[in-house]
Amino acid sequence: MNNNDFKQRDLSALWHPCTQMKDHEWLPLVPIKKGDGVWLEDFEGNRYLDAISSWWVNLFGHCNPRINNAVKNQLDTLEHVLLAGFSHEPAVQLAEKLVSVTPDGLDKVFYADNGSSAIEVALKMSFHYWQNTGHKNKTKFITLSNSYHGETLGALAVGDVTLYKDTYAPLLMQPITVPSPDCYHRESGESCAEHAIRMFEEMKSALEQHAHETCAVIVEPLVQCAGSMRMYDPVYLSLLRKTCDEYNVHLIADEIAVGFGRTGTLFACEQSGITPDFMCLSKGLTGGYLPLSAVMTTSKIYDAFYDEYQNLTAFLHSHSYTGNPLGCSAALATLDIFKQDNVIEKNKSLIQKLSQATEQFNDHLYVAEVRQTGMIAAIEMVKDKTTREPYPWQERRGLKVYEHGLKNGVLLRPLGNVIYFMPPYVITEEQIDLMVKVAMEGVNIATS
Ligand SMILES: *Cc1c(COP(=O)(O)O)cnc(C)c1O
């Protein structure tokens, strides 16, 4: 079968995610036959370097032998069993490990099966905690502008990416939205830390005003990934933790994208030395293998649900594939690799390499900013470098970079006018050079 035959079959039966299907009249669909490390290969033997970890999920390459083995072994032992009333070794082992590697105080693990449902769980749990403890007025959530927490209605409601959200506005609960500490908007001469401290005043007044009716503040720690990889200083989270405590409001850390080493530390919250009340994990949790998510929380919150059944305080939420054994075994193998290969330490040289390789974009006439947090780097293409006026979104310039990447063996998938790199940790220095070189050519084409 060649690429074109495959494409015909696909388009007659499939409706793809996050896609205007009409685009595929001219934009080639990329059929992938197999994967190996950082490489994806199509039906005609063309290879693509996966510079975005297949939507930020893959950590240790495609078809990683160690994770493959773990899943194969589990497959011959137990493929799935319900997790209500029943239990299994991978679910318990993974919960124990997650408790030991996440910030102190996150002692309980509630599984779900994708990122958005983890967000739904955290929102419901926070609300329900306040109900159970007699704070009946707490029904709202505070979120940051430009944030993203998933696509299901609750998750969409607490996000702020208008492209995904506006159409569904009549269906969504209304959060209290506070301006993001996004360092791209700092004033000239201001550091990211100074900017974050200044922006925190807005959060502080929102808490002052709304704490009595607010369950939780939800944030993506350090990087707003779907919001064009905008970044902010860790000091913001330290201030937020302290102030949430003062005002008796929960803090939900959505580490679905930034967890598992993306920001340079295993979890982004570590850089602020904080423990959130809820931490949502998915994406890299299984090394990019299987859909699984986890909501970590404290014993204090757990205890508020623990009572006689007749008091109806239990958290009666479930998903069919909650805690799936295959997913848990992939996650266990992933955590083993982190430990055995000393990944966080080893990534430091990759982080430095990524920074050196992307520096050249600073001089580009149509690049306003090159930013990086750990293993995530982003290039902001603009129409005017001085005023930072963006290109009109209708011009779809990022798509030109995407097309150039595909023609030259690199999978880049810009978010609007922002080109970013979020590669698997098995990438080599030479492959970083290749990925950046192709991106630079793409930016030159897109801005000419
Ligand atoms: C991807 C993402 C989600 C949603 O996860 P899904 O598995 O796609 O539902 C939520 N929050 C953040 C920060 C994400 O990047």
Coordinates of C-alpha atoms and ligand atoms in Angstrom, one line a residue:
M1 CA 0.0 0.0 0.0
N2 CA 1.4 3.5 -0.8
N3 CA 0.7 6.7 0.9
N4 CA -2.0 7.8 -1.5
D5 CA -4.1 4.6 -1.3
F6 CA -3.9 4.8 2.4
K7 CA -5.0 8.5 2.4
Q8 CA -8.1 7.6 0.4
R9 CA -9.1 4.9 2.8
D10 CA -8.5 7.2 5.8
L11 CA -10.5 10.2 4.4
S12 CA -13.5 8.0 3.5
A13 CA -13.9 6.7 7.1
L14 CA -12.1 9.0 9.6
W15 CA -12.8 12.4 11.2
H16 CA -9.6 13.7 12.6
P17 CA -9.1 15.5 15.9
C18 CA -8.4 19.3 15.9
T19 CA -8.7 19.4 12.1
Q20 CA -10.7 21.3 9.5
M21 CA -11.1 18.2 7.3
K22 CA -11.4 20.3 4.1
D23 CA -7.7 21.2 4.6
H24 CA -6.8 17.7 3.5
E25 CA -7.9 18.5 0.0
W26 CA -4.5 20.2 -0.3
L27 CA -2.6 19.5 2.9
P28 CA -1.2 16.0 2.9
L29 CA -2.2 13.6 5.6
V30 CA 0.8 11.7 6.9
P31 CA 0.2 8.0 7.2
I32 CA 2.6 6.4 9.7
K33 CA 3.5 2.8 9.4
K34 CA 6.0 2.5 12.2
G35 CA 8.1 4.3 14.8
D36 CA 11.6 3.9 16.1
G37 CA 13.1 6.2 18.7
V38 CA 12.7 9.8 17.6
W39 CA 11.7 8.7 14.1
L40 CA 8.3 8.0 12.5
E41 CA 8.2 6.3 9.1
D42 CA 5.4 6.4 6.5
F43 CA 4.3 3.8 4.0
E44 CA 6.9 4.8 1.4
G45 CA 9.9 4.8 3.8
N46 CA 10.0 8.6 4.4
R47 CA 11.1 9.4 8.0
Y48 CA 10.1 12.2 10.2
L49 CA 11.9 13.3 13.3
D50 CA 9.2 13.7 16.0
A51 CA 10.2 17.1 17.4
I52 CA 6.9 17.5 19.3
S53 CA 6.8 14.1 20.9
S54 CA 3.5 13.2 19.2
W55 CA 1.6 16.0 21.0
W56 CA 3.9 16.0 24.0
V57 CA 3.3 12.5 25.1
N58 CA 6.4 10.5 24.0
L59 CA 9.4 10.6 26.4
F60 CA 11.8 7.8 25.4
G61 CA 11.2 7.3 21.8
H62 CA 8.7 5.3 19.7
C63 CA 8.7 1.5 20.3
N64 CA 11.1 1.8 23.2
P65 CA 12.2 -1.8 23.9
R66 CA 11.9 -1.5 27.7
I67 CA 8.4 -0.1 27.7
N68 CA 7.4 -2.5 24.9
N69 CA 8.6 -5.4 27.1
A70 CA 6.7 -4.2 30.2
V71 CA 3.5 -3.9 28.2
K72 CA 3.9 -7.3 26.5
N73 CA 4.5 -9.0 29.9
Q74 CA 1.5 -7.3 31.4
L75 CA -0.6 -8.3 28.3
D76 CA -0.1 -11.9 29.0
T77 CA -0.9 -11.5 32.7
L78 CA -3.9 -9.2 33.0
E79 CA -5.2 -6.8 30.3
H80 CA -7.9 -5.1 32.3
V81 CA -10.2 -5.4 35.3
L82 CA -12.5 -2.8 36.8
L83 CA -11.0 -0.8 39.7
A84 CA -14.1 -0.5 41.8
G85 CA -14.0 -3.2 44.4
F86 CA -11.1 -4.8 42.6
S87 CA -7.4 -4.0 42.4
H88 CA -4.2 -5.2 40.7
E89 CA -0.5 -5.0 41.1
P90 CA 0.4 -2.4 38.4
A91 CA -2.2 0.1 39.8
V92 CA -0.9 -0.2 43.3
Q93 CA 2.8 -0.2 42.4
L94 CA 2.3 2.9 40.2
A95 CA 0.4 4.7 43.0
E96 CA 3.2 4.0 45.4
K97 CA 5.8 5.2 43.0
L98 CA 3.8 8.4 42.1
V99 CA 3.4 9.2 45.8
S100 CA 7.2 8.8 46.3
V101 CA 8.3 11.0 43.3
T102 CA 5.7 13.8 43.5
P103 CA 6.1 16.7 45.9
D104 CA 5.7 15.8 49.6
G105 CA 2.1 15.6 50.9
L106 CA 0.5 14.2 47.7
D107 CA -0.3 10.9 49.2
K108 CA -3.4 9.6 47.4
V109 CA -3.8 8.7 43.7
F110 CA -7.1 8.7 41.8
Y111 CA -6.8 7.3 38.3
A112 CA -8.7 8.4 35.2
D113 CA -8.0 7.6 31.5
N114 CA -7.0 10.9 29.8
G115 CA -5.9 14.4 30.7
S116 CA -9.2 16.1 30.3
S117 CA -10.9 13.6 32.6
A118 CA -8.2 14.2 35.2
I119 CA -9.1 17.9 35.1
E120 CA -12.8 17.0 35.6
V121 CA -11.9 14.9 38.5
A122 CA -9.8 17.6 40.2
L123 CA -12.5 20.2 39.7
K124 CA -15.2 17.9 41.0
M125 CA -13.1 16.8 43.9
S126 CA -12.3 20.3 45.0
F127 CA -15.9 21.4 44.8
H128 CA -17.1 18.3 46.6
Y129 CA -14.5 18.7 49.3
W130 CA -15.9 22.1 50.2
Q131 CA -19.4 20.7 50.1
N132 CA -18.5 17.9 52.4
T133 CA -16.8 20.4 54.8
G134 CA -19.8 22.8 55.0
H135 CA -18.6 25.5 52.6
K136 CA -21.7 25.4 50.4
N137 CA -21.0 28.8 48.7
K138 CA -17.8 27.6 47.1
T139 CA -18.8 26.9 43.5
K140 CA -16.3 28.8 41.3
F141 CA -12.9 28.4 39.9
I142 CA -10.1 30.9 39.2
T143 CA -8.0 30.4 36.1
L144 CA -5.3 32.3 34.2
S145 CA -5.8 33.9 30.8
N146 CA -4.4 31.9 27.9
S147 CA -4.6 28.7 29.9
Y148 CA -5.5 25.3 28.5
H149 CA -6.8 22.3 30.4
G150 CA -8.5 20.1 27.8
E151 CA -11.6 19.8 25.7
T152 CA -14.4 18.2 27.8
L153 CA -16.9 20.8 28.9
G154 CA -15.5 21.4 32.4
A155 CA -11.9 21.4 31.3
L156 CA -12.8 23.7 28.4
A157 CA -14.6 26.1 30.7
V158 CA -11.6 26.6 32.9
G159 CA -9.3 27.1 29.9
D160 CA -9.0 30.3 27.9
V161 CA -7.9 29.5 24.4
T162 CA -10.6 31.2 22.4
L163 CA -10.1 29.2 19.3
Y164 CA -11.2 26.0 21.1
K165 CA -13.6 27.6 23.5
D166 CA -15.7 30.4 22.0
T167 CA -18.1 28.3 19.9
Y168 CA -19.1 26.4 23.0
A169 CA -19.5 29.4 25.4
P170 CA -23.2 28.9 26.0
L171 CA -22.5 25.4 27.4
L172 CA -19.8 26.3 29.8
M173 CA -19.6 27.3 33.4
Q174 CA -18.0 30.8 33.9
P175 CA -14.6 30.9 35.7
I176 CA -13.0 34.0 37.1
T177 CA -10.2 34.7 34.7
V178 CA -7.0 36.5 36.0
P179 CA -4.4 37.9 33.6
S180 CA -1.5 35.4 33.1
P181 CA 2.0 36.2 34.3
D182 CA 3.2 35.3 30.8
C183 CA 6.7 36.7 30.6
Y184 CA 6.3 37.6 26.9
H185 CA 4.3 40.6 28.1
R186 CA 6.8 41.9 30.6
E187 CA 7.7 45.6 30.3
S188 CA 11.1 46.5 28.9
G189 CA 13.8 46.4 31.6
E190 CA 11.6 44.1 33.7
S191 CA 12.7 40.6 34.6
C192 CA 10.4 37.6 34.3
A193 CA 10.4 37.3 38.1
E194 CA 9.6 41.0 38.6
H195 CA 6.8 40.7 36.0
A196 CA 5.4 37.6 37.7
I197 CA 5.4 39.4 41.1
R198 CA 3.7 42.4 39.6
M199 CA 1.1 40.3 37.8
F200 CA 0.4 38.4 41.0
E201 CA -1.3 41.5 42.4
E202 CA -4.2 40.7 40.1
M203 CA -4.4 37.2 41.4
K204 CA -4.3 38.5 44.9
S205 CA -7.2 40.8 44.5
A206 CA -9.2 38.2 42.7
L207 CA -8.7 35.9 45.7
E208 CA -9.4 38.7 48.2
Q209 CA -12.7 39.4 46.4
H210 CA -13.8 35.9 45.5
A211 CA -12.3 33.4 48.0
H212 CA -15.6 32.9 49.8
E213 CA -17.2 31.6 46.5
T214 CA -14.1 29.9 45.1
C215 CA -13.1 26.2 45.2
A216 CA -9.7 26.4 43.6
V217 CA -7.2 28.2 41.4
I218 CA -6.2 26.0 38.5
V219 CA -2.8 26.7 36.7
E220 CA -0.4 25.1 34.3
P221 CA 2.9 25.4 36.2
L222 CA 5.6 27.4 34.4
V223 CA 4.5 26.8 30.8
Q224 CA 1.2 27.5 29.1
C225 CA 1.8 24.9 26.4
A226 CA -1.3 25.0 24.2
G227 CA -1.4 28.7 24.8
S228 CA 1.6 29.1 22.4
M229 CA 4.2 27.9 24.9
R230 CA 4.1 31.0 26.9
M231 CA 6.3 30.8 30.1
Y232 CA 6.4 32.4 33.5
D233 CA 8.7 32.6 36.5
P234 CA 8.4 30.1 39.3
V235 CA 8.0 32.8 41.9
Y236 CA 4.4 33.1 40.8
L237 CA 3.6 29.7 42.0
S238 CA 5.3 30.2 45.4
L239 CA 3.2 33.4 45.9
L240 CA 0.1 31.5 44.7
R241 CA 0.6 28.6 47.1
K242 CA 1.0 31.0 50.0
T243 CA -2.0 33.1 49.1
C244 CA -4.3 30.2 48.4
D245 CA -3.5 28.9 51.9
E246 CA -4.3 32.3 53.4
Y247 CA -7.6 32.5 51.6
N248 CA -8.7 28.9 52.1
V249 CA -8.7 28.1 48.4
H250 CA -7.3 24.9 46.7
L251 CA -4.5 25.0 44.2
I252 CA -4.8 22.6 41.2
A253 CA -1.5 22.1 39.3
D254 CA -2.2 20.8 35.8
E255 CA 1.1 19.1 35.1
I256 CA -0.4 17.1 32.2
A257 CA 2.0 18.6 29.7
V258 CA 4.8 19.9 31.9
G259 CA 5.2 16.9 34.2
F260 CA 7.8 14.2 33.7
G261 CA 10.8 16.3 33.1
R262 CA 9.7 18.7 30.4
T263 CA 10.6 21.8 32.4
G264 CA 14.0 20.4 33.5
T265 CA 12.8 19.0 36.9
L266 CA 10.6 15.9 37.2
F267 CA 7.7 18.1 38.0
A268 CA 7.4 21.9 37.4
C269 CA 6.1 22.6 40.9
E270 CA 9.5 21.5 42.3
Q271 CA 11.0 24.7 40.9
S272 CA 8.8 26.7 43.2
G273 CA 9.1 24.3 46.1
I274 CA 5.4 23.9 46.4
T275 CA 2.9 21.1 46.9
P276 CA -0.5 21.8 45.2
D277 CA -3.7 20.4 46.7
F278 CA -4.2 18.5 43.4
M279 CA -1.8 17.5 40.7
C280 CA -3.1 16.3 37.4
L281 CA -0.8 13.9 35.4
S282 CA -1.2 12.3 32.0
K283 CA 0.6 12.6 28.6
G284 CA 4.2 11.5 29.5
L285 CA 2.9 9.4 32.4
T286 CA 2.9 6.3 30.2
G287 CA 5.9 7.4 28.1
G288 CA 3.4 8.2 25.4
Y289 CA 2.1 4.7 25.1
L290 CA -1.4 4.4 26.4
P291 CA -4.2 6.7 27.7
L292 CA -3.9 7.0 31.4
S293 CA -4.1 9.9 33.9
A294 CA -3.8 10.4 37.6
V295 CA -5.0 13.0 40.0
M296 CA -2.8 13.2 43.1
T297 CA -4.1 14.8 46.3
T298 CA -3.5 15.1 50.0
S299 CA -4.8 13.0 52.9
K300 CA -6.6 16.0 54.2
I301 CA -8.8 16.1 51.1
Y302 CA -9.2 12.3 51.0
D303 CA -10.3 12.3 54.6
A304 CA -13.1 14.7 53.9
F305 CA -14.8 12.1 51.7
Y306 CA -14.2 9.2 54.2
D307 CA -17.4 8.5 56.1
E308 CA -20.3 6.1 56.5
Y309 CA -21.9 5.4 53.1
Q310 CA -25.3 6.8 54.3
N311 CA -23.8 10.2 54.7
L312 CA -23.3 10.4 50.9
T313 CA -19.9 12.0 51.0
A314 CA -18.2 9.6 48.7
F315 CA -16.6 10.6 45.4
L316 CA -18.8 8.6 43.0
H317 CA -16.9 9.3 39.9
S318 CA -15.5 6.7 37.5
H319 CA -14.3 5.9 34.0
S320 CA -14.5 2.4 32.5
Y321 CA -10.7 2.1 31.8
T322 CA -9.6 3.8 35.1
G323 CA -6.2 2.5 36.1
N324 CA -5.9 0.1 33.2
P325 CA -3.1 -2.4 33.9
L326 CA -1.4 -2.0 30.5
G327 CA -1.3 1.7 30.9
C328 CA 0.0 1.3 34.5
S329 CA 2.7 -1.1 33.4
A330 CA 3.9 1.4 30.7
A331 CA 4.0 4.1 33.3
L332 CA 6.0 1.9 35.7
A333 CA 8.5 1.2 32.9
T334 CA 8.7 4.9 32.2
L335 CA 9.4 5.7 35.8
D336 CA 12.1 3.0 35.9
I337 CA 13.8 4.6 33.0
F338 CA 13.9 7.9 34.7
K339 CA 15.6 6.3 37.7
Q340 CA 17.9 3.8 36.0
D341 CA 19.2 6.3 33.4
N342 CA 19.3 9.3 35.6
V343 CA 17.3 11.1 33.0
I344 CA 16.7 14.5 34.8
E345 CA 20.5 14.9 35.3
K346 CA 21.3 13.7 31.7
N347 CA 18.8 16.0 30.2
K348 CA 20.7 19.0 31.5
S349 CA 23.2 18.7 28.6
L350 CA 20.3 18.4 26.0
I351 CA 18.7 21.5 27.6
Q352 CA 21.9 23.4 27.1
K353 CA 22.3 22.1 23.5
L354 CA 18.7 23.1 22.7
S355 CA 19.4 26.6 24.0
Q356 CA 22.6 27.0 22.0
A357 CA 21.0 25.6 18.8
T358 CA 17.9 27.9 19.0
E359 CA 19.9 31.1 19.9
Q360 CA 20.4 31.9 16.2
F361 CA 16.7 32.8 16.0
N362 CA 17.2 35.8 18.2
D363 CA 18.7 37.7 15.2
H364 CA 15.9 36.8 12.9
L365 CA 14.1 39.8 11.5
Y366 CA 10.7 38.2 12.1
V367 CA 11.2 36.6 15.5
A368 CA 10.2 38.6 18.6
E369 CA 11.3 36.1 21.2
V370 CA 13.1 32.8 21.7
R371 CA 12.2 31.3 25.0
Q372 CA 12.9 28.1 26.8
T373 CA 12.0 26.2 30.0
G374 CA 13.9 23.0 30.3
M375 CA 13.2 20.7 27.3
I376 CA 10.6 23.1 25.8
A377 CA 11.8 25.8 23.4
A378 CA 9.7 28.2 21.4
I379 CA 10.2 30.8 18.6
E380 CA 7.6 33.6 18.4
M381 CA 7.3 34.7 14.7
V382 CA 5.9 38.2 14.3
K383 CA 5.2 40.7 11.5
D384 CA 7.1 43.4 13.3
K385 CA 10.0 42.7 15.6
T386 CA 9.9 46.1 17.3
T387 CA 6.2 46.4 18.0
R388 CA 5.7 42.7 18.2
E389 CA 2.6 43.0 16.0
P390 CA 1.6 39.4 15.2
Y391 CA 0.9 38.1 11.7
P392 CA -2.8 37.9 11.1
W393 CA -3.9 34.4 12.1
Q394 CA -5.7 34.0 8.7
E395 CA -2.4 33.9 6.9
R396 CA -1.6 30.6 8.7
R397 CA 2.2 31.2 8.5
G398 CA 3.0 28.5 11.0
L399 CA 1.5 26.0 8.6
K400 CA 4.2 26.8 6.1
V401 CA 6.8 25.8 8.6
Y402 CA 4.9 22.6 9.2
E403 CA 4.8 21.8 5.5
H404 CA 8.5 22.6 5.0
G405 CA 9.3 20.4 8.0
L406 CA 7.4 17.4 6.5
K407 CA 9.1 17.8 3.2
N408 CA 12.4 17.7 5.0
G409 CA 12.0 14.9 7.5
V410 CA 11.0 16.9 10.7
L411 CA 7.6 16.9 12.4
L412 CA 7.1 20.4 13.7
R413 CA 3.6 21.5 14.4
P414 CA 3.5 25.2 15.2
L415 CA 0.8 26.7 17.4
G416 CA -0.3 29.6 15.2
N417 CA 2.8 31.7 14.7
V418 CA 4.8 30.0 17.4
I419 CA 7.3 27.2 16.4
Y420 CA 8.3 25.0 19.2
F421 CA 10.5 22.1 20.1
M422 CA 9.4 19.5 22.6
P423 CA 11.4 16.4 21.6
P424 CA 11.6 13.0 23.2
Y425 CA 14.6 12.7 25.6
V426 CA 16.3 10.1 23.4
I427 CA 17.1 12.8 20.9
T428 CA 20.8 13.3 20.1
E429 CA 22.7 16.6 19.7
E430 CA 23.0 16.1 16.0
Q431 CA 19.2 15.5 15.7
I432 CA 18.7 18.8 17.7
D433 CA 20.8 20.5 15.1
L434 CA 18.8 19.0 12.2
M435 CA 15.4 19.8 13.8
V436 CA 16.5 23.5 14.4
K437 CA 18.0 23.8 10.9
V438 CA 14.8 22.7 9.2
A439 CA 12.8 25.0 11.5
M440 CA 15.0 27.9 10.6
E441 CA 14.5 27.3 6.8
G442 CA 10.8 27.0 7.5
V443 CA 10.7 30.3 9.3
N444 CA 12.6 31.9 6.5
I445 CA 10.0 30.6 4.0
A446 CA 7.1 31.5 6.1
T447 CA 8.2 35.1 6.7
S448 CA 9.5 35.9 3.2
Ligands
LIG1 C1 -3.2 18.0 26.8 C2 -3.6 18.8 28.0 C3 -4.7 18.5 28.7 C4 -5.8 17.5 28.2 O1 -5.3 16.2 28.1 P1 -6.1 15.2 27.1 O2 -5.4 13.9 27.4 O3 -5.7 15.7 25.7 O4 -7.5 15.2 27.3 C5 -5.0 19.2 29.8 N1 -4.1 20.1 30.3 C6 -3.0 20.4 29.7 C7 -2.0 21.4 30.3 C8 -2.7 19.7 28.5 O5 -1.6 20.1 27.8

